[in-house]
PDB file of C-alpha atoms in Angstrom:
ATOM      1  CA  MET O 179       2.624   0.491  16.615  1.00  0.00           C
ATOM      2  CA  LYS O 180       3.433   3.877  15.125  1.00  0.00           C
ATOM      3  CA  TRP O 181       3.650   4.897  11.502  1.00  0.00           C
ATOM      4  CA  THR O 182       5.295   7.625   9.459  1.00  0.00           C
ATOM      5  CA  VAL O 183       3.970   8.764   6.095  1.00  0.00           C
ATOM      6  CA  CYS O 184       6.566   9.609   3.474  1.00  0.00           C
ATOM      7  CA  PRO O 185       5.154  11.031   0.189  1.00  0.00           C
ATOM      8  CA  VAL O 186       7.480  10.101  -2.673  1.00  0.00           C
ATOM      9  CA  GLY O 187       7.812  10.508  -6.426  1.00  0.00           C
ATOM     10  CA  PRO O 188       6.203  12.809  -8.989  1.00  0.00           C
ATOM     11  CA  ILE O 189       2.669  11.828  -7.949  1.00  0.00           C
ATOM     12  CA  GLN O 190       3.492  11.965  -4.227  1.00  0.00           C
ATOM     13  CA  ALA O 191       2.461   8.412  -3.444  1.00  0.00           C
ATOM     14  CA  ASN O 192       2.313   7.710   0.267  1.00  0.00           C
ATOM     15  CA  CYS O 193       4.952   5.301   1.483  1.00  0.00           C
ATOM     16  CA  TYR O 194       4.337   4.241   5.069  1.00  0.00           C
ATOM     17  CA  ILE O 195       6.973   3.096   7.541  1.00  0.00           C
ATOM     18  CA  LEU O 196       5.410   1.138  10.391  1.00  0.00           C
ATOM     19  CA  GLU O 197       7.399   0.653  13.582  1.00  0.00           C
ATOM     20  CA  ASP O 198       7.030  -1.508  16.633  1.00  0.00           C
ATOM     21  CA  GLU O 199       7.974   0.769  19.511  1.00  0.00           C
ATOM     22  CA  LYS O 200       9.397  -2.047  21.664  1.00  0.00           C
ATOM     23  CA  THR O 201      11.556  -3.909  19.158  1.00  0.00           C
ATOM     24  CA  LYS O 202      12.222  -1.051  16.670  1.00  0.00           C
ATOM     25  CA  GLU O 203      11.387  -3.479  13.873  1.00  0.00           C
ATOM     26  CA  ALA O 204       9.538  -2.067  10.879  1.00  0.00           C
ATOM     27  CA  LEU O 205       7.406  -2.753   7.825  1.00  0.00           C
ATOM     28  CA  ILE O 206       7.515  -0.624   4.681  1.00  0.00           C
ATOM     29  CA  ILE O 207       4.315  -0.182   2.680  1.00  0.00           C
ATOM     30  CA  ASP O 208       4.532   0.905  -0.977  1.00  0.00           C
ATOM     31  CA  PRO O 209       8.099   2.199  -1.521  1.00  0.00           C
ATOM     32  CA  GLY O 210       7.142   4.123  -4.640  1.00  0.00           C
ATOM     33  CA  SER O 211      10.305   6.156  -5.259  1.00  0.00           C
ATOM     34  CA  GLU O 212      13.051   8.189  -3.595  1.00  0.00           C
ATOM     35  CA  LEU O 213      14.632   5.548  -1.389  1.00  0.00           C
ATOM     36  CA  GLU O 214      16.725   8.259   0.233  1.00  0.00           C
ATOM     37  CA  LYS O 215      13.609   9.719   1.894  1.00  0.00           C
ATOM     38  CA  ILE O 216      12.554   6.328   3.194  1.00  0.00           C
ATOM     39  CA  LEU O 217      16.089   5.573   4.329  1.00  0.00           C
ATOM     40  CA  ALA O 218      16.238   8.864   6.226  1.00  0.00           C
ATOM     41  CA  VAL O 219      13.164   7.915   8.265  1.00  0.00           C
ATOM     42  CA  VAL O 220      14.529   4.437   8.984  1.00  0.00           C
ATOM     43  CA  LYS O 221      17.911   5.792  10.045  1.00  0.00           C
ATOM     44  CA  ASN O 222      16.485   8.613  12.131  1.00  0.00           C
ATOM     45  CA  LYS O 223      14.280   6.215  14.064  1.00  0.00           C
ATOM     46  CA  GLU O 224      16.945   3.468  14.166  1.00  0.00           C
ATOM     47  CA  LEU O 225      14.561   0.890  12.687  1.00  0.00           C
ATOM     48  CA  SER O 226      15.161  -2.590  11.304  1.00  0.00           C
ATOM     49  CA  PRO O 227      12.837  -3.292   8.340  1.00  0.00           C
ATOM     50  CA  LEU O 228      11.479  -6.830   8.118  1.00  0.00           C
ATOM     51  CA  ALA O 229       9.427  -6.787   4.912  1.00  0.00           C
ATOM     52  CA  ILE O 230       7.774  -4.696   2.210  1.00  0.00           C
ATOM     53  CA  LEU O 231       4.001  -4.763   1.762  1.00  0.00           C
ATOM     54  CA  LEU O 232       2.507  -3.707  -1.570  1.00  0.00           C
ATOM     55  CA  THR O 233      -1.110  -2.604  -1.749  1.00  0.00           C
ATOM     56  CA  HIS O 234      -0.843  -2.990  -5.524  1.00  0.00           C
ATOM     57  CA  ALA O 235       1.793  -2.890  -8.255  1.00  0.00           C
ATOM     58  CA  HIS O 236       1.321   0.435 -10.011  1.00  0.00           C
ATOM     59  CA  PHE O 237       4.616   2.139 -10.815  1.00  0.00           C
ATOM     60  CA  ASP O 238       4.185   4.966  -8.324  1.00  0.00           C
ATOM     61  CA  HIS O 239       3.997   2.390  -5.512  1.00  0.00           C
ATOM     62  CA  ILE O 240       6.874   0.088  -6.561  1.00  0.00           C
ATOM     63  CA  GLY O 241       9.515   2.411  -8.041  1.00  0.00           C
ATOM     64  CA  ALA O 242      11.943   1.933  -5.144  1.00  0.00           C
ATOM     65  CA  LEU O 243      11.061  -1.714  -4.547  1.00  0.00           C
ATOM     66  CA  ASP O 244      14.313  -3.229  -5.767  1.00  0.00           C
ATOM     67  CA  SER O 245      16.527  -0.654  -4.103  1.00  0.00           C
ATOM     68  CA  ALA O 246      14.690  -1.122  -0.799  1.00  0.00           C
ATOM     69  CA  ARG O 247      14.983  -4.909  -0.999  1.00  0.00           C
ATOM     70  CA  ASP O 248      18.661  -4.673  -1.853  1.00  0.00           C
ATOM     71  CA  ARG O 249      19.319  -2.224   0.988  1.00  0.00           C
ATOM     72  CA  TRP O 250      17.740  -4.339   3.722  1.00  0.00           C
ATOM     73  CA  HIS O 251      17.621  -7.832   2.137  1.00  0.00           C
ATOM     74  CA  ILE O 252      13.934  -8.263   2.882  1.00  0.00           C
ATOM     75  CA  PRO O 253      11.023  -9.857   0.962  1.00  0.00           C
ATOM     76  CA  ALA O 254       8.107  -8.128  -0.741  1.00  0.00           C
ATOM     77  CA  TYR O 255       4.461  -9.219  -0.445  1.00  0.00           C
ATOM     78  CA  LEU O 256       2.090  -8.744  -3.412  1.00  0.00           C
ATOM     79  CA  HIS O 257      -1.250 -10.238  -4.441  1.00  0.00           C
ATOM     80  CA  LYS O 258      -0.913 -13.072  -6.958  1.00  0.00           C
ATOM     81  CA  ASN O 259      -3.243 -11.335  -9.434  1.00  0.00           C
ATOM     82  CA  GLU O 260      -0.476  -8.811 -10.099  1.00  0.00           C
ATOM     83  CA  SER O 261       2.475 -11.169  -9.881  1.00  0.00           C
ATOM     84  CA  ASP O 262       3.776 -10.168 -13.322  1.00  0.00           C
ATOM     85  CA  TRP O 263       3.085  -6.430 -13.051  1.00  0.00           C
ATOM     86  CA  PRO O 264       6.376  -5.297 -11.457  1.00  0.00           C
ATOM     87  CA  ASP O 265       8.303  -6.145 -14.628  1.00  0.00           C
ATOM     88  CA  ASP O 266       5.638  -5.033 -17.117  1.00  0.00           C
ATOM     89  CA  PRO O 267       5.560  -1.239 -17.742  1.00  0.00           C
ATOM     90  CA  ARG O 268       2.254  -1.473 -19.601  1.00  0.00           C
ATOM     91  CA  LYS O 269       0.524  -3.191 -16.688  1.00  0.00           C
ATOM     92  CA  ASN O 270       2.156  -1.151 -13.919  1.00  0.00           C
ATOM     93  CA  GLY O 271       1.400   2.034 -15.880  1.00  0.00           C
ATOM     94  CA  SER O 272       4.896   3.480 -16.167  1.00  0.00           C
ATOM     95  CA  ALA O 273       4.844   3.100 -19.966  1.00  0.00           C
ATOM     96  CA  PHE O 274       2.142   5.768 -20.163  1.00  0.00           C
ATOM     97  CA  PHE O 275       3.423   8.321 -17.660  1.00  0.00           C
ATOM     98  CA  SER O 276       5.691  10.915 -19.216  1.00  0.00           C
ATOM     99  CA  MET O 277       7.149  12.134 -15.902  1.00  0.00           C
ATOM    100  CA  SER O 278       8.620   8.742 -15.054  1.00  0.00           C
ATOM    101  CA  LYS O 279      10.918   6.308 -16.795  1.00  0.00           C
ATOM    102  CA  GLU O 280       9.630   2.789 -17.327  1.00  0.00           C
ATOM    103  CA  VAL O 281       9.583   0.825 -14.095  1.00  0.00           C
ATOM    104  CA  ARG O 282      10.772  -2.781 -14.099  1.00  0.00           C
ATOM    105  CA  THR O 283      11.392  -4.579 -10.835  1.00  0.00           C
ATOM    106  CA  ARG O 284      11.979  -8.153  -9.774  1.00  0.00           C
ATOM    107  CA  PRO O 285       8.953 -10.305  -8.851  1.00  0.00           C
ATOM    108  CA  ALA O 286       7.706 -10.288  -5.290  1.00  0.00           C
ATOM    109  CA  GLU O 287       9.101 -13.034  -3.079  1.00  0.00           C
ATOM    110  CA  LYS O 288       5.786 -13.627  -1.310  1.00  0.00           C
ATOM    111  CA  LEU O 289       2.490 -13.859  -3.189  1.00  0.00           C
ATOM    112  CA  ILE O 290      -0.764 -13.250  -1.363  1.00  0.00           C
ATOM    113  CA  ASN O 291      -3.456 -15.743  -2.307  1.00  0.00           C
ATOM    114  CA  GLY O 292      -6.802 -14.752  -0.853  1.00  0.00           C
ATOM    115  CA  GLU O 293      -7.693 -12.996   2.362  1.00  0.00           C
ATOM    116  CA  THR O 294      -5.559 -14.031   5.276  1.00  0.00           C
ATOM    117  CA  GLU O 295      -3.964 -12.978   8.535  1.00  0.00           C
ATOM    118  CA  LEU O 296      -0.249 -12.364   8.419  1.00  0.00           C
ATOM    119  CA  THR O 297       2.271 -12.185  11.223  1.00  0.00           C
ATOM    120  CA  ILE O 298       5.658 -10.683  10.435  1.00  0.00           C
ATOM    121  CA  GLY O 299       7.830 -10.264  13.507  1.00  0.00           C
ATOM    122  CA  PRO O 300       5.771  -8.313  16.072  1.00  0.00           C
ATOM    123  CA  PHE O 301       3.197  -7.213  13.474  1.00  0.00           C
ATOM    124  CA  SER O 302      -0.097  -9.073  13.049  1.00  0.00           C
ATOM    125  CA  PHE O 303      -2.692  -7.833  10.572  1.00  0.00           C
ATOM    126  CA  ASP O 304      -5.437  -8.871   8.169  1.00  0.00           C
ATOM    127  CA  VAL O 305      -5.069  -8.778   4.398  1.00  0.00           C
ATOM    128  CA  LEU O 306      -8.342  -7.641   2.810  1.00  0.00           C
ATOM    129  CA  GLU O 307      -8.858  -8.113  -0.920  1.00  0.00           C
ATOM    130  CA  THR O 308     -10.007  -4.732  -2.282  1.00  0.00           C
ATOM    131  CA  PRO O 309      -9.690  -4.981  -6.090  1.00  0.00           C
ATOM    132  CA  GLY O 310     -11.160  -2.540  -8.579  1.00  0.00           C
ATOM    133  CA  HIS O 311      -8.481   0.107  -8.925  1.00  0.00           C
ATOM    134  CA  SER O 312      -6.343  -2.852  -9.969  1.00  0.00           C
ATOM    135  CA  PRO O 313      -7.107  -6.589  -9.957  1.00  0.00           C
ATOM    136  CA  GLY O 314      -4.762  -7.410  -7.095  1.00  0.00           C
ATOM    137  CA  GLY O 315      -5.461  -4.472  -4.837  1.00  0.00           C
ATOM    138  CA  VAL O 316      -5.325  -5.274  -1.128  1.00  0.00           C
ATOM    139  CA  SER O 317      -5.687  -3.373   2.134  1.00  0.00           C
ATOM    140  CA  PHE O 318      -3.755  -4.099   5.315  1.00  0.00           C
ATOM    141  CA  TYR O 319      -5.938  -3.844   8.411  1.00  0.00           C
ATOM    142  CA  PHE O 320      -4.358  -3.541  11.851  1.00  0.00           C
ATOM    143  CA  ALA O 321      -7.334  -4.075  14.151  1.00  0.00           C
ATOM    144  CA  HIS O 322      -5.449  -3.452  17.399  1.00  0.00           C
ATOM    145  CA  ASP O 323      -4.266  -0.073  16.129  1.00  0.00           C
ATOM    146  CA  GLN O 324      -7.559   0.777  14.383  1.00  0.00           C
ATOM    147  CA  ALA O 325      -5.814   1.524  11.090  1.00  0.00           C
ATOM    148  CA  VAL O 326      -6.189   0.339   7.509  1.00  0.00           C
ATOM    149  CA  PHE O 327      -3.653   0.978   4.754  1.00  0.00           C
ATOM    150  CA  CYS O 328      -5.804   0.806   1.638  1.00  0.00           C
ATOM    151  CA  GLY O 329      -3.599   1.911  -1.257  1.00  0.00           C
ATOM    152  CA  ASP O 330      -5.609   3.591  -4.005  1.00  0.00           C
ATOM    153  CA  ALA O 331      -8.994   2.084  -3.159  1.00  0.00           C
ATOM    154  CA  LEU O 332     -10.366   4.789  -0.862  1.00  0.00           C
ATOM    155  CA  PHE O 333      -9.242   8.394  -0.374  1.00  0.00           C
ATOM    156  CA  SER O 334     -10.367  11.302   1.738  1.00  0.00           C
ATOM    157  CA  GLY O 335     -13.434  12.483  -0.157  1.00  0.00           C
ATOM    158  CA  SER O 336     -12.764  10.307  -3.186  1.00  0.00           C
ATOM    159  CA  ILE O 337     -12.073   6.814  -4.479  1.00  0.00           C
ATOM    160  CA  GLY O 338      -9.458   5.279  -6.748  1.00  0.00           C
ATOM    161  CA  ARG O 339      -9.457   5.585 -10.523  1.00  0.00           C
ATOM    162  CA  SER O 340     -10.954   2.737 -12.501  1.00  0.00           C
ATOM    163  CA  ASP O 341      -9.783   3.540 -16.035  1.00  0.00           C
ATOM    164  CA  GLY O 342      -6.424   1.740 -15.990  1.00  0.00           C
ATOM    165  CA  TYR O 343      -5.338  -1.728 -17.073  1.00  0.00           C
ATOM    166  CA  GLY O 344      -7.414  -4.372 -15.315  1.00  0.00           C
ATOM    167  CA  ALA O 345      -9.515  -1.822 -13.417  1.00  0.00           C
ATOM    168  CA  ASP O 346     -13.213  -2.290 -12.710  1.00  0.00           C
ATOM    169  CA  GLY O 347     -15.343   0.552 -11.328  1.00  0.00           C
ATOM    170  CA  PRO O 348     -18.280  -1.484  -9.976  1.00  0.00           C
ATOM    171  CA  GLN O 349     -15.841  -3.940  -8.417  1.00  0.00           C
ATOM    172  CA  LEU O 350     -14.018  -1.077  -6.687  1.00  0.00           C
ATOM    173  CA  LEU O 351     -17.231   0.287  -5.192  1.00  0.00           C
ATOM    174  CA  ASN O 352     -18.161  -3.191  -4.039  1.00  0.00           C
ATOM    175  CA  SER O 353     -14.735  -3.641  -2.431  1.00  0.00           C
ATOM    176  CA  ILE O 354     -15.056  -0.356  -0.564  1.00  0.00           C
ATOM    177  CA  ARG O 355     -18.580  -1.047   0.656  1.00  0.00           C
ATOM    178  CA  GLU O 356     -18.059  -4.680   1.645  1.00  0.00           C
ATOM    179  CA  LYS O 357     -14.473  -4.679   2.930  1.00  0.00           C
ATOM    180  CA  LEU O 358     -13.710  -1.137   4.125  1.00  0.00           C
ATOM    181  CA  LEU O 359     -16.949   0.544   5.180  1.00  0.00           C
ATOM    182  CA  THR O 360     -17.731  -2.503   7.318  1.00  0.00           C
ATOM    183  CA  LEU O 361     -14.720  -1.747   9.525  1.00  0.00           C
ATOM    184  CA  PRO O 362     -15.293   0.174  12.779  1.00  0.00           C
ATOM    185  CA  GLU O 363     -16.141   3.837  12.188  1.00  0.00           C
ATOM    186  CA  LYS O 364     -13.102   5.054  14.145  1.00  0.00           C
ATOM    187  CA  THR O 365     -10.697   3.130  11.913  1.00  0.00           C
ATOM    188  CA  VAL O 366      -8.076   5.475  10.482  1.00  0.00           C
ATOM    189  CA  VAL O 367      -7.829   5.234   6.692  1.00  0.00           C
ATOM    190  CA  LEU O 368      -4.263   5.608   5.382  1.00  0.00           C
ATOM    191  CA  PRO O 369      -4.578   6.010   1.596  1.00  0.00           C
ATOM    192  CA  GLY O 370      -2.046   5.772  -1.201  1.00  0.00           C
ATOM    193  CA  HIS O 371      -2.201   9.517  -1.865  1.00  0.00           C
ATOM    194  CA  GLY O 372      -3.324  12.534   0.117  1.00  0.00           C
ATOM    195  CA  PHE O 373      -4.452  12.864   3.701  1.00  0.00           C
ATOM    196  CA  SER O 374      -5.707  10.320   6.197  1.00  0.00           C
ATOM    197  CA  THR O 375      -9.377  10.087   7.102  1.00  0.00           C
ATOM    198  CA  THR O 376     -11.684   7.700   8.961  1.00  0.00           C
ATOM    199  CA  ILE O 377     -14.153   5.053   7.897  1.00  0.00           C
ATOM    200  CA  GLY O 378     -16.978   6.912   9.631  1.00  0.00           C
ATOM    201  CA  LYS O 379     -16.237  10.191   7.876  1.00  0.00           C
ATOM    202  CA  GLU O 380     -16.088   8.580   4.430  1.00  0.00           C
ATOM    203  CA  ALA O 381     -19.289   6.618   5.006  1.00  0.00           C
ATOM    204  CA  GLU O 382     -21.080   9.863   5.853  1.00  0.00           C
ATOM    205  CA  THR O 383     -19.524  12.408   3.467  1.00  0.00           C
ATOM    206  CA  ASN O 384     -17.710  10.778   0.557  1.00  0.00           C
ATOM    207  CA  PRO O 385     -19.701  11.858  -2.541  1.00  0.00           C
ATOM    208  CA  PHE O 386     -18.839   8.637  -4.383  1.00  0.00           C
ATOM    209  CA  LEU O 387     -20.348   6.501  -1.617  1.00  0.00           C
ATOM    210  CA  ILE O 388     -23.499   8.287  -0.453  1.00  0.00           C
TER     211      ILE O 388
END
């Protein structure tokens, strides 16, 4: 598996396009805005998207959700604790962000209920519940590729905010320590904003965790 990071929108949220090198099938994680940028990557690599994975339902991660679904006719996966957030600007945060219009999207077709292993086409991965930044925050862990896509839970040198609707600071720290820092040290951390890092580096140097 290979992945391409595509920062989109006014807050430069990281959308990830995952590709299976043999089949050219793909998964899209967090299409936050600017479908044209995502489309350019898909076209350039001649990929066939199979599904959309949402780490959580904040506006900067779902802004292009409907347009992406309509373009490729594929389902979206979201944790059940945020099932009503896509169509609620107050919950998804777009009502309070002056640089963005209110975001309202259709509900996700597939609701994640608890930690599980998912197989979508050639992709197999674990869904880890990592709430705290938001109540339905999840991380997608690809053990074979030593990579975890963790949304806004853990960043390089920082952690997610916990002052939004439904956020919980102690819960976020617990999620990071119990679900992410327990992964192998070499695991690449692909966050919702900013640069990639590793589990080992964050365990040793992240000022919020040591």
